[in-house]
Coordinates of C-alpha atoms (C1' of nucleotides) in Angstrom, one line a residue:
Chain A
X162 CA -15.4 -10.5 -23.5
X163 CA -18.1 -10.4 -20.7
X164 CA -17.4 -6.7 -18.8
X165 CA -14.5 -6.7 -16.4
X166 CA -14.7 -6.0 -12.7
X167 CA -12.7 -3.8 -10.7
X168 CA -11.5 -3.4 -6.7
X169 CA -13.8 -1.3 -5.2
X170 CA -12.2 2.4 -5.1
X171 CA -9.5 2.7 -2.2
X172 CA -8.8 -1.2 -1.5
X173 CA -5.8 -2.5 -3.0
X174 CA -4.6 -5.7 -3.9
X175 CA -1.0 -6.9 -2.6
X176 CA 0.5 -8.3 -5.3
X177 CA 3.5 -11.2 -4.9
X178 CA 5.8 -9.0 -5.5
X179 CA 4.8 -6.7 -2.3
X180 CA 3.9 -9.3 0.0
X181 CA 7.0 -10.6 0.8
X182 CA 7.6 -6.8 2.0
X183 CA 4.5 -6.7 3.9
X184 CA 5.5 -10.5 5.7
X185 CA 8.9 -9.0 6.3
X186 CA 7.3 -6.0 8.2
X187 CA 4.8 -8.0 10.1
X188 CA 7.4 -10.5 11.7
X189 CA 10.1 -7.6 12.6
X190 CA 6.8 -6.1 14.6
X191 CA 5.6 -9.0 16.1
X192 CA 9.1 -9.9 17.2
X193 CA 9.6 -6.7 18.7
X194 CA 6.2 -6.7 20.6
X195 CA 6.8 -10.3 22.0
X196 CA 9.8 -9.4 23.4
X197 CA 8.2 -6.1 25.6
X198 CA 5.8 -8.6 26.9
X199 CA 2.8 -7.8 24.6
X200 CA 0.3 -11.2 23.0
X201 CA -1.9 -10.9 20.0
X202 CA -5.5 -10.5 20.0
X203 CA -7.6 -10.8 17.0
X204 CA -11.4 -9.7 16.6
X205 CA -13.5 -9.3 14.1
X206 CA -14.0 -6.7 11.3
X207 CA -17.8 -6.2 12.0
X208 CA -19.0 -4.7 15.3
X209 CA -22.4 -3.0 16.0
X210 CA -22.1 0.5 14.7
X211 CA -23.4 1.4 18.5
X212 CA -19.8 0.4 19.4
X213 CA -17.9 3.1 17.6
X214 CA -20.3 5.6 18.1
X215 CA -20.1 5.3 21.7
X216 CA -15.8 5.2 21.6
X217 CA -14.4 6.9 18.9
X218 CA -17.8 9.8 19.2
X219 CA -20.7 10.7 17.7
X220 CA -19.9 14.0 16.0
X221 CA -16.6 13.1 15.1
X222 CA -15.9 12.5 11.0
X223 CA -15.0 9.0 11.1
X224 CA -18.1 8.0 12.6
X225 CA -20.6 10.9 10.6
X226 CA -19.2 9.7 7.4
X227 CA -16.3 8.1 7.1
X228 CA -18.0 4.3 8.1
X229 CA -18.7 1.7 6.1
X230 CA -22.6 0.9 7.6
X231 CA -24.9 -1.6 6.6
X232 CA -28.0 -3.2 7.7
X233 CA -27.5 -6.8 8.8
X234 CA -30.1 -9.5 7.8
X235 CA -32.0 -8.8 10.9
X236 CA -32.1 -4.9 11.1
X237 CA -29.0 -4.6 13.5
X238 CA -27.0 -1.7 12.4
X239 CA -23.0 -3.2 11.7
X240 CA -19.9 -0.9 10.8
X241 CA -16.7 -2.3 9.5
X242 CA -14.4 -1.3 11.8
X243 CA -12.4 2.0 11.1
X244 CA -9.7 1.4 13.6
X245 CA -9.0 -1.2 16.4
X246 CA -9.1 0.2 19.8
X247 CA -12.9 0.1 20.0
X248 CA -13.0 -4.1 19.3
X249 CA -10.2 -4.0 21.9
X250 CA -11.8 -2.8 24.7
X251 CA -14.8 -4.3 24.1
X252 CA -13.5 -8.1 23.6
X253 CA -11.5 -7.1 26.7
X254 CA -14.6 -6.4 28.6
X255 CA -16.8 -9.0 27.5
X256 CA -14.2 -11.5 28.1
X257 CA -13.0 -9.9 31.7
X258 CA -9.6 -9.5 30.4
X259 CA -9.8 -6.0 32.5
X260 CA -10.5 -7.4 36.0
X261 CA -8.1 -6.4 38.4
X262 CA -5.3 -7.3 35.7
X263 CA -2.9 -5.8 33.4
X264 CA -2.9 -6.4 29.8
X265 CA -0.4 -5.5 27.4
X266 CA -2.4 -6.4 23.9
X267 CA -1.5 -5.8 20.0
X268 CA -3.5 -6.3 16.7
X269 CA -3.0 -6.2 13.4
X270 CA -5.8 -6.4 10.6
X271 CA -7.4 -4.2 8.2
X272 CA -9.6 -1.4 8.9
X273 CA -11.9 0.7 6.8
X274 CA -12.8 4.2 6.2
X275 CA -15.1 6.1 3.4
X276 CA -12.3 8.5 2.7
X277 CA -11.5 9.9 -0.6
X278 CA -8.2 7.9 -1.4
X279 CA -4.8 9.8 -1.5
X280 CA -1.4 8.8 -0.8
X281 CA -0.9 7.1 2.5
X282 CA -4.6 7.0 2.8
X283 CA -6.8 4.3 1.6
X284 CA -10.3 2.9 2.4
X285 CA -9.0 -0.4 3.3
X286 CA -5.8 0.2 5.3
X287 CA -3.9 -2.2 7.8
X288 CA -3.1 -1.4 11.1
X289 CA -0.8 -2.5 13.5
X290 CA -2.3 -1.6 17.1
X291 CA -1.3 -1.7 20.6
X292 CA -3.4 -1.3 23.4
X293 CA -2.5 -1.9 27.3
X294 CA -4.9 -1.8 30.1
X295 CA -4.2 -1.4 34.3
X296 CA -1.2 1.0 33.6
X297 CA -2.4 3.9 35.3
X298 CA 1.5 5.3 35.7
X299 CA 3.6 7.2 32.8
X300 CA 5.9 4.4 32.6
X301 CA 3.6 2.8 30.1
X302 CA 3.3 5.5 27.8
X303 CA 6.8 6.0 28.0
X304 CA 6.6 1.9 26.9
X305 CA 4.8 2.2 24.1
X306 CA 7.2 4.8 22.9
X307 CA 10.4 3.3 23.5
X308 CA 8.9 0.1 21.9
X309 CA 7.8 2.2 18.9
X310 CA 11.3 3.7 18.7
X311 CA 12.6 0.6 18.5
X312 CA 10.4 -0.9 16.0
X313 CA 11.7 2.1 13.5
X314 CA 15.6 1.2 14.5
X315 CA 15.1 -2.3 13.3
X316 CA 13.0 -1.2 10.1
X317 CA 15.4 1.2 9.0
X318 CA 13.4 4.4 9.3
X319 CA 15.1 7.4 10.8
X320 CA 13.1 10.3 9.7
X321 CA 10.5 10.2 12.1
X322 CA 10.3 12.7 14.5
X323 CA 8.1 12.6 17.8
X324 CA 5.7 14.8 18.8
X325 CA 4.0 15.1 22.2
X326 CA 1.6 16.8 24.0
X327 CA -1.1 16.2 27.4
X328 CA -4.7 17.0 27.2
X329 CA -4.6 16.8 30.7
X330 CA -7.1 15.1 32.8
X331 CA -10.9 15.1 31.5
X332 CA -11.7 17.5 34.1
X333 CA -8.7 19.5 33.1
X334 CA -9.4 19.2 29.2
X335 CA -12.7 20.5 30.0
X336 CA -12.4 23.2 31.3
X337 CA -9.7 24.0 29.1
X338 CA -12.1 23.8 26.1
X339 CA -14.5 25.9 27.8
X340 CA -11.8 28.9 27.8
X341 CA -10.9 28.4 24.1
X342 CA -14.5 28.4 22.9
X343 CA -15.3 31.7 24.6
X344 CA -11.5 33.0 23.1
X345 CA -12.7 31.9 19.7
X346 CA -16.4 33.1 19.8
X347 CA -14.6 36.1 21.0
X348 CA -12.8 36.4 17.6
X349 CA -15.7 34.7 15.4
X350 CA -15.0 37.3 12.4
X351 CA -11.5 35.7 12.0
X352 CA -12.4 32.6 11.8
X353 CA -12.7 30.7 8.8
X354 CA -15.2 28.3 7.4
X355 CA -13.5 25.0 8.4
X356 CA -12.9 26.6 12.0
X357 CA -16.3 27.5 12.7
X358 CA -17.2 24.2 11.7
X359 CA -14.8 22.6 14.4
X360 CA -16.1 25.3 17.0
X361 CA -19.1 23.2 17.5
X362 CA -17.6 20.1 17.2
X363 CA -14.1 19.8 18.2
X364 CA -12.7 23.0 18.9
X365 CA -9.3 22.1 20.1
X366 CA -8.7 21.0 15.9
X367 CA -8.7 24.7 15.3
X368 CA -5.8 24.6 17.1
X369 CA -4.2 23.0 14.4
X370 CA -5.3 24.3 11.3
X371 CA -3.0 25.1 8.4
X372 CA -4.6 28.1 7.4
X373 CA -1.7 31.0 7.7
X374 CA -4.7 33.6 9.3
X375 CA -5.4 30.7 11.5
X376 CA -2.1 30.4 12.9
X377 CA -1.9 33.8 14.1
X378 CA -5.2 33.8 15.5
X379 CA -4.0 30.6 17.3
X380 CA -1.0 32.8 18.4
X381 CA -2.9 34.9 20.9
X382 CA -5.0 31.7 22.0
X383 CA -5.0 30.7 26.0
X384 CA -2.8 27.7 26.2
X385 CA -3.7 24.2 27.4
X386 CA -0.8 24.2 29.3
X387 CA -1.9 27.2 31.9
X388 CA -5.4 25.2 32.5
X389 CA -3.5 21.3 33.8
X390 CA -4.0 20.7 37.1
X391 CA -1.1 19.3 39.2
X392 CA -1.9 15.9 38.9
X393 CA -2.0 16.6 34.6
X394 CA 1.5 18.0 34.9
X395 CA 3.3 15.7 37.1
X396 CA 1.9 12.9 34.8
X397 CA 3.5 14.5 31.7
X398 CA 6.8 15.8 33.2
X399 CA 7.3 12.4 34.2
X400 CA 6.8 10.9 30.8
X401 CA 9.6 13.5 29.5
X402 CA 11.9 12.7 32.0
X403 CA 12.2 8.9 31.5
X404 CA 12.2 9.7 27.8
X405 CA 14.9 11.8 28.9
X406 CA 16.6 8.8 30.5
X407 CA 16.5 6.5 27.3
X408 CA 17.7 9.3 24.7
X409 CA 14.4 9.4 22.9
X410 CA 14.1 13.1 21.5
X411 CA 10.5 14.4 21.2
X412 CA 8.6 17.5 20.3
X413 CA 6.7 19.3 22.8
X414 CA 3.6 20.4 20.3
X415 CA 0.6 22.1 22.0
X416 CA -1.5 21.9 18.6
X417 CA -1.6 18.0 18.7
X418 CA -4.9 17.6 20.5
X419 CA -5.8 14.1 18.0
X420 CA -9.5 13.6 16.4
X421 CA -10.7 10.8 18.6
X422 CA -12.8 11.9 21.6
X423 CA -11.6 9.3 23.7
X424 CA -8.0 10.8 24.6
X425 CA -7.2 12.2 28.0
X426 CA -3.2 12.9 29.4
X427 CA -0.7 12.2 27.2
X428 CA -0.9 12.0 23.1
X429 CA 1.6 11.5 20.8
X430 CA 2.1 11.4 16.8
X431 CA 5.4 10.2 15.0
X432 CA 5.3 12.0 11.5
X433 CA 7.7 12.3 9.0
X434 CA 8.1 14.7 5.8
X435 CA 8.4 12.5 3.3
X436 CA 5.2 11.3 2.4
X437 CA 3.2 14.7 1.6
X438 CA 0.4 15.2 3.1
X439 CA 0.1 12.0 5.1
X440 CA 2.9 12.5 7.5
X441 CA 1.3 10.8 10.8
X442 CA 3.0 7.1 10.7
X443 CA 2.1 6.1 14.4
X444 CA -0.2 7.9 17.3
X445 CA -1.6 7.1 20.2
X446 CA -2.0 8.2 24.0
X447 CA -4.0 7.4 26.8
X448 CA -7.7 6.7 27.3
X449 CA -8.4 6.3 30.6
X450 CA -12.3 7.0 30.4
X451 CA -13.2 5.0 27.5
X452 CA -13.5 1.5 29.6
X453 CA -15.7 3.1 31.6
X454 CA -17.7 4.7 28.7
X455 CA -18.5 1.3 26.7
X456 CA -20.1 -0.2 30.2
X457 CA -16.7 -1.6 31.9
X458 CA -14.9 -0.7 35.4
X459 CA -13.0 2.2 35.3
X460 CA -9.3 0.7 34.0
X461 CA -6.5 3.4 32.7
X462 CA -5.5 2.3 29.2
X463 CA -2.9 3.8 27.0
X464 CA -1.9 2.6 22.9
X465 CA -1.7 3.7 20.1
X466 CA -1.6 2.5 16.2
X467 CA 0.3 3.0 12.9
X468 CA -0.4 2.0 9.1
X469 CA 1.3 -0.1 7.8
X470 CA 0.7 1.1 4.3
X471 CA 2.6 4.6 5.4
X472 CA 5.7 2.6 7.3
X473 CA 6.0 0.1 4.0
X474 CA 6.0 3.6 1.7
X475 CA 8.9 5.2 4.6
X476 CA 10.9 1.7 4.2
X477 CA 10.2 1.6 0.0
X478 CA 11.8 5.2 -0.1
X479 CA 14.9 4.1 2.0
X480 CA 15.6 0.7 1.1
X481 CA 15.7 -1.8 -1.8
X482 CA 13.3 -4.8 -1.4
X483 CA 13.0 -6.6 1.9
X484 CA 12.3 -9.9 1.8
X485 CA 11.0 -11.2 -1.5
X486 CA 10.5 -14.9 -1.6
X487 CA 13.0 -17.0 -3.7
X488 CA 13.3 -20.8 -3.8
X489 CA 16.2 -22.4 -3.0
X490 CA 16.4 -24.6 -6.0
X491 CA 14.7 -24.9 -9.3
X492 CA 14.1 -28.7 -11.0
X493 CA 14.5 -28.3 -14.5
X494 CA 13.1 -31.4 -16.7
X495 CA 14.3 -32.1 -19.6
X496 CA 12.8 -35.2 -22.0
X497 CA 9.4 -36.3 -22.5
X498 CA 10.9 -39.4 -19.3
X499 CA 12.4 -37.0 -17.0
X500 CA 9.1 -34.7 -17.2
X501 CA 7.0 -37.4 -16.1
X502 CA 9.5 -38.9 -13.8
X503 CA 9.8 -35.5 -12.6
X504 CA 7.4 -35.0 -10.8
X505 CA 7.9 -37.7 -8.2
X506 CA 11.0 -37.1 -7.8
X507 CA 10.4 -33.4 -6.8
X508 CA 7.5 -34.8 -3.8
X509 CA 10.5 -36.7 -3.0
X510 CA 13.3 -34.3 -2.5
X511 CA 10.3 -32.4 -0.6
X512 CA 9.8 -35.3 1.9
X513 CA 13.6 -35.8 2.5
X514 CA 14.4 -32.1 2.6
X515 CA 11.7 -30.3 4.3
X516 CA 13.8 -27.1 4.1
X517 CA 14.4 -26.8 0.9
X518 CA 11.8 -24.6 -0.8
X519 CA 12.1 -25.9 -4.3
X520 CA 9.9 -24.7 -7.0
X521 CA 10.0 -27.4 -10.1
X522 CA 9.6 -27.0 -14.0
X523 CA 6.1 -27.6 -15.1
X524 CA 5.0 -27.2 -18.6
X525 CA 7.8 -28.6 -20.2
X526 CA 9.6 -25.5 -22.7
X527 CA 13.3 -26.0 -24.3
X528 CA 15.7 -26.5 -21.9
X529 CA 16.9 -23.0 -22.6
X530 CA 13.3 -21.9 -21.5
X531 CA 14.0 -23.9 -18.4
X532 CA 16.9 -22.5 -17.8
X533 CA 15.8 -19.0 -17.9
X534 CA 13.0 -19.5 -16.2
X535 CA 15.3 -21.2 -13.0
X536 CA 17.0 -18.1 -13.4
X537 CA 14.1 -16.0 -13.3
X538 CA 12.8 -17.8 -10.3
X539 CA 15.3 -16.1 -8.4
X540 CA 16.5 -20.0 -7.5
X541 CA 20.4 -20.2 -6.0
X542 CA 20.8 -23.4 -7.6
X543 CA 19.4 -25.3 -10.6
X544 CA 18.4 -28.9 -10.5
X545 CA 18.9 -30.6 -13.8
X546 CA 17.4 -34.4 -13.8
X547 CA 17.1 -35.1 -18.4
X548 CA 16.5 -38.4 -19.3
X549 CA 20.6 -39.2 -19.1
X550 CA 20.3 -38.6 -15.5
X551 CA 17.2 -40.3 -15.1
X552 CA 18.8 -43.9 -16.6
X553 CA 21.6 -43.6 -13.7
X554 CA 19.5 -42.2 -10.7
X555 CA 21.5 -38.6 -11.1
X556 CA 20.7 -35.0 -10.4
X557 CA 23.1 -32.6 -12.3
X558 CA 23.5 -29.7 -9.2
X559 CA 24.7 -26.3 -11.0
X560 CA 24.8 -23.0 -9.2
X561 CA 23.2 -20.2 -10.7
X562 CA 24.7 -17.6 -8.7
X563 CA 28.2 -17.8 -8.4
X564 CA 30.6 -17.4 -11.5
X565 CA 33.5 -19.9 -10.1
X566 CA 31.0 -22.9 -8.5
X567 CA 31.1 -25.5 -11.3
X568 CA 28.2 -27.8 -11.7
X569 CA 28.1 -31.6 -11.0
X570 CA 26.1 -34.9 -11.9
X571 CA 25.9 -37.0 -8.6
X572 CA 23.7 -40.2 -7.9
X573 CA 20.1 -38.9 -5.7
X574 CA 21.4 -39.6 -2.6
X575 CA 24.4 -37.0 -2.6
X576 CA 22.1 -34.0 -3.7
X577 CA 21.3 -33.6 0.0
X578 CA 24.9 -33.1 1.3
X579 CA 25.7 -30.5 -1.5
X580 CA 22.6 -28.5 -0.8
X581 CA 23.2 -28.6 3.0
X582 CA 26.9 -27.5 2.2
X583 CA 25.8 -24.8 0.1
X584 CA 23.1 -23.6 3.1
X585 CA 20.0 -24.3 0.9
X586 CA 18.2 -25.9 3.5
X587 CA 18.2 -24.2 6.1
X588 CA 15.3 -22.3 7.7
X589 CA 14.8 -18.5 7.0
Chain B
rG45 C1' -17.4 16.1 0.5
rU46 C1' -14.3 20.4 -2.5
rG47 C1' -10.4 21.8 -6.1
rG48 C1' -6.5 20.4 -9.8
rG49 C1' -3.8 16.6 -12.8
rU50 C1' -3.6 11.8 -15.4
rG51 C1' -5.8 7.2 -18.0
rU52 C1' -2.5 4.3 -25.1
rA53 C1' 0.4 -3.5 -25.1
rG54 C1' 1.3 -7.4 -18.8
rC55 C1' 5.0 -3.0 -17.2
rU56 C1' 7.4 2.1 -18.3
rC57 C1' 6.0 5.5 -21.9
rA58 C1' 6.0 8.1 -27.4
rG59 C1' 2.0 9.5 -30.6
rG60 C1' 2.3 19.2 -33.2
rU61 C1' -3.0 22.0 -35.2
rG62 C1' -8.5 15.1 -36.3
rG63 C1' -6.6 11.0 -41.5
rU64 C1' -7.4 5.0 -38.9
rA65 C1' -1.4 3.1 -33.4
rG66 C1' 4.6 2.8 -32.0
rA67 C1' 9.3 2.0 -28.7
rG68 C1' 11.8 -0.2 -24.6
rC69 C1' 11.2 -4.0 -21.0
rC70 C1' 8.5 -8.8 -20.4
rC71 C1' 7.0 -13.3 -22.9
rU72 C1' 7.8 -17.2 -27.1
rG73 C1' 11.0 -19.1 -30.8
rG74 C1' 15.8 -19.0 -33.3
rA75 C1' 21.4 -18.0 -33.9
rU76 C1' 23.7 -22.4 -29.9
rU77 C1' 20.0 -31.3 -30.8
rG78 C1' 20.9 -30.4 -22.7
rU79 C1' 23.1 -24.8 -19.9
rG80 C1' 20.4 -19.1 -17.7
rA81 C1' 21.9 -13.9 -16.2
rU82 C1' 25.7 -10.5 -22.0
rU83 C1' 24.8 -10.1 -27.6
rC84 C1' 22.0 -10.5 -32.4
rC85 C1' 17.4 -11.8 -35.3
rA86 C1' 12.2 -12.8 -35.5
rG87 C1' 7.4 -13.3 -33.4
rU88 C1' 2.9 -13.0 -29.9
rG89 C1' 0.3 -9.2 -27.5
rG90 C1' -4.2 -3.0 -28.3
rU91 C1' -12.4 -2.9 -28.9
rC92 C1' -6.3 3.8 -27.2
rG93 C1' -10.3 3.5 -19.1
rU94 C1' -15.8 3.1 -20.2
rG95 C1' -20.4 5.2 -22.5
rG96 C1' -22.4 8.8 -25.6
rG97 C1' -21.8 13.0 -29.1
rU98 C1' -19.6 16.2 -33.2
rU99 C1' -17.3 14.8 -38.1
rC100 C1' -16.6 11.9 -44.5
rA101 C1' -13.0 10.5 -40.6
rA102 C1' -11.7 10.7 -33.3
rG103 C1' -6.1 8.0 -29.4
rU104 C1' -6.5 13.4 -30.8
rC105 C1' -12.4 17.8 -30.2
rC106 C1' -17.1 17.9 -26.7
rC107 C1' -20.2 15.7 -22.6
rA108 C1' -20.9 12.1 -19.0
rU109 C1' -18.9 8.3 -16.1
rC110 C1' -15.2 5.2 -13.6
rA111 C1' -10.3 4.6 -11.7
rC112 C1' -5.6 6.5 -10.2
rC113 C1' -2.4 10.7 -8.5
rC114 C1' -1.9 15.5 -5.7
rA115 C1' -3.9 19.2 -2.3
rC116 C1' -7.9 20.7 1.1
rC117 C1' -10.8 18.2 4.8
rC118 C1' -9.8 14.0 8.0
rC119 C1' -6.5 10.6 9.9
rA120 C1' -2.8 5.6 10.7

RNA sequence: GUGGGUGUAGCUCAGGUGGUAGAGCCCUGGAUUGUGAUUCCAGUGGUCGUGGGUUCAAGUCCCAUCACCCACCCCA
């Protein structure tokens, strides 16, 4: 046997018995999005590496090592894409989506990262993404929350909890960061390793270290909240007011500062405690600057994303299966005639009954076999054509699922009445 | 990238201190010449993750490597 090959580390297959899960998920969403206004856009899973380098920043983790680079044929440097906002903008610029218009936008598709793999975290992951641009008012992030919200209602999950913060306005962020740096370097012998490794880069993260000492330090920290300007705060107590107004309960947390440069005003995280380490099911926030940054006008843009791997695992832990694919029927053949005749006959049900989803026997097998195997296929009702029915133009109709229904032998033409009767042809 | 755990049949797992591999489920056939989901019987299926090494002998011990899981880190 010739050596076998794998999937590379981190990517996963979807196996038939999941994807009817992951189809289940995908409509609920998209259902949920049309109906707050939002259309898909889809681009591709290769940009130049100069495109996430300028959004998501250069010193960041994702874009020092987490990418997946590579030389294309002619020396351009391409990334797969490690998350969606960046293709976003720039499809929305180089397409003048942004031009004095707003856009309410969502994506879905896979993203990658050179992460060591872990529960919830993989190197190909999929993500469902939102993105809006000319919202320069809270009222959008307060949107994209109650839209969230809702999208967890109609999944089933209820132990998410939100968490918010504001970083304030760039200006405000900035000078905020300024004041924590000098605190810290103030302090330097109590930091640790992974915080003086942040200091440099993104100091705000020490903010939210899980190191005990850490967390005291960060005790006696100045607070973001004393450096907003006005215009910072009214922004945010806004937000909390008209979450306020719709009931949405939310978690003021100063530590959430996120990883991506681009974030200015309000960010937010919905996490949950049941999935170890990878609690963070959805964030986002507003990136006003970042339009600007990859070469368009300035245009205030707010989203955020969540993985869909992480919501599935929430929805596993809560519920039973969700949408498995079953046929409606199952055509059993029995005799050598009825095999052959068989399979014409199935086509033919197919063209009369373009709602029936109906899965025949092929292969032959005792009719016991068949039997089991219509059972098996998860099939509400069993078709039997054998080579008595086949002499009188028959089809022997017998319910698999309920005890009481008794089967019956009726000529071709009356098979469609009993399956619309029973409701196995209609859409679902 | 760092640390810890685990890899035995398609799946879930047994296999004290080395002696040449087993169960349940699944699948196939039969008890029931055309009636499944319950029962009973039989059968198919393994280079024990991979590659080296120690040994008369390795699933078992040693080394390496790959994958998965968990935590750190990072993030959705």
């Amino acid at each position: 046997m010739a050596k076998q090959i794998q999937s590379i580390r981190g990517m996963h297959d979807i196996l038939p018995d999941e994807s009817g899960q992951w189809f289940w998920l995908e409509s609920r969403a998209r259902l949920i999005l049309e109906r707050y206004g939002y259309r898909e856009i889809r681009t591709p899973i290769v940009e130049k590496t100069e495109l996430f380098k300028r959004s998501i920043g250069e010193v960041t983790d994702i874009v020092e090592k987490e990418m997946y680079t590579f030389e294309d044929r002619n020396g351009d440097s391409l990334s797969l894409r490690p998350e969606g906002t960046a293709s976003c903008v720039r499809a929305g610029i180089q397409h003048g989506l942004f031009h004095n218009q707003q856009q309410r936008l969502w994506y879905q598709g896979p993203m990658f990262r050179h992460e060591r793999p872990q529960k919830g975290r993989y190197r190909q992951f999929q993500q469902i993404g939102v993105e809006t641009f000319g919202f320069a008012g809270p009222e959008i992030e307060a949107e994209l929350i109650a839209l969230s919200k809702r999208l967890w209602d109609e999944l089933g999950i209820d132990d998410v909890t939100l968490e918010l913060n504001t970083l304030g306005t760039p200006e405000s962020r900035r000078a905020y960061r300024e004041v924590l740096v000098a605190f810290y370097e103030a302090n330097r012998d109590q930091l640790d390793e992974d915080s003086l490794r942040r200091l440099d880069g993104n100091p705000l993260r020490i903010l939210d270290s899980k190191n005990p000492q850490m967390q005291a330090l960060n005790e006696g920290a100045p607070s973001l909240h004393d450096h907003l300007d006005d215009e910072s705060k009214a922004h945010f107590e806004m937000l909390c007011r008209l979450l306020d107004d719709i009931g949405i309960d939310y978690r003021l947390n100063l530590r959430l500062v996120r990883g991506l440069d681009y974030y200015s005003h309000t960010v937010f995280e919905w996490t949950t405690t049941s999935l170890g380490a990878q609690g963070t099911v959805c964030a986002g926030g507003r990136y006003d600057g970042l339009v600007t940054q990859l070469g368009g006008r300035p245009t205030p843009a707010a989203g955020f994303a969540m993985g869909v791997e992480r919501l599935l695992e929430l929805i596993r832990v809560r519920q039973g299966e969700q949408g498995a694919y079953r046929p409606d029927a199952y055509l059993l053949l029995a005799g050598e005639a009825a095999q052959q005749a068989g399979f014409a006959l199935a086509e033919r049900l197919r063209g009369d009954l373009p709602a029936l989803k109906l899965q025949v026997n092929i292969g032959g097998g005792s009719f016991k076999a068949q039997m089991k195997r219509a059972d098996k296929s998860g099939a509400d009702v069993a078709l039997i054509v054998g080579d008595d029915e086949l002499a009188a133009g028959h089809v022997t109709v017998k319910p698999l699922r309920d005890r009481d229904a008794a089967q019956q032998t009726v000529p071709y033409d009356s098979v469609r009445a009993i399956l619309e009767a029973r409701g196995e042809t209609r859409d679902d």
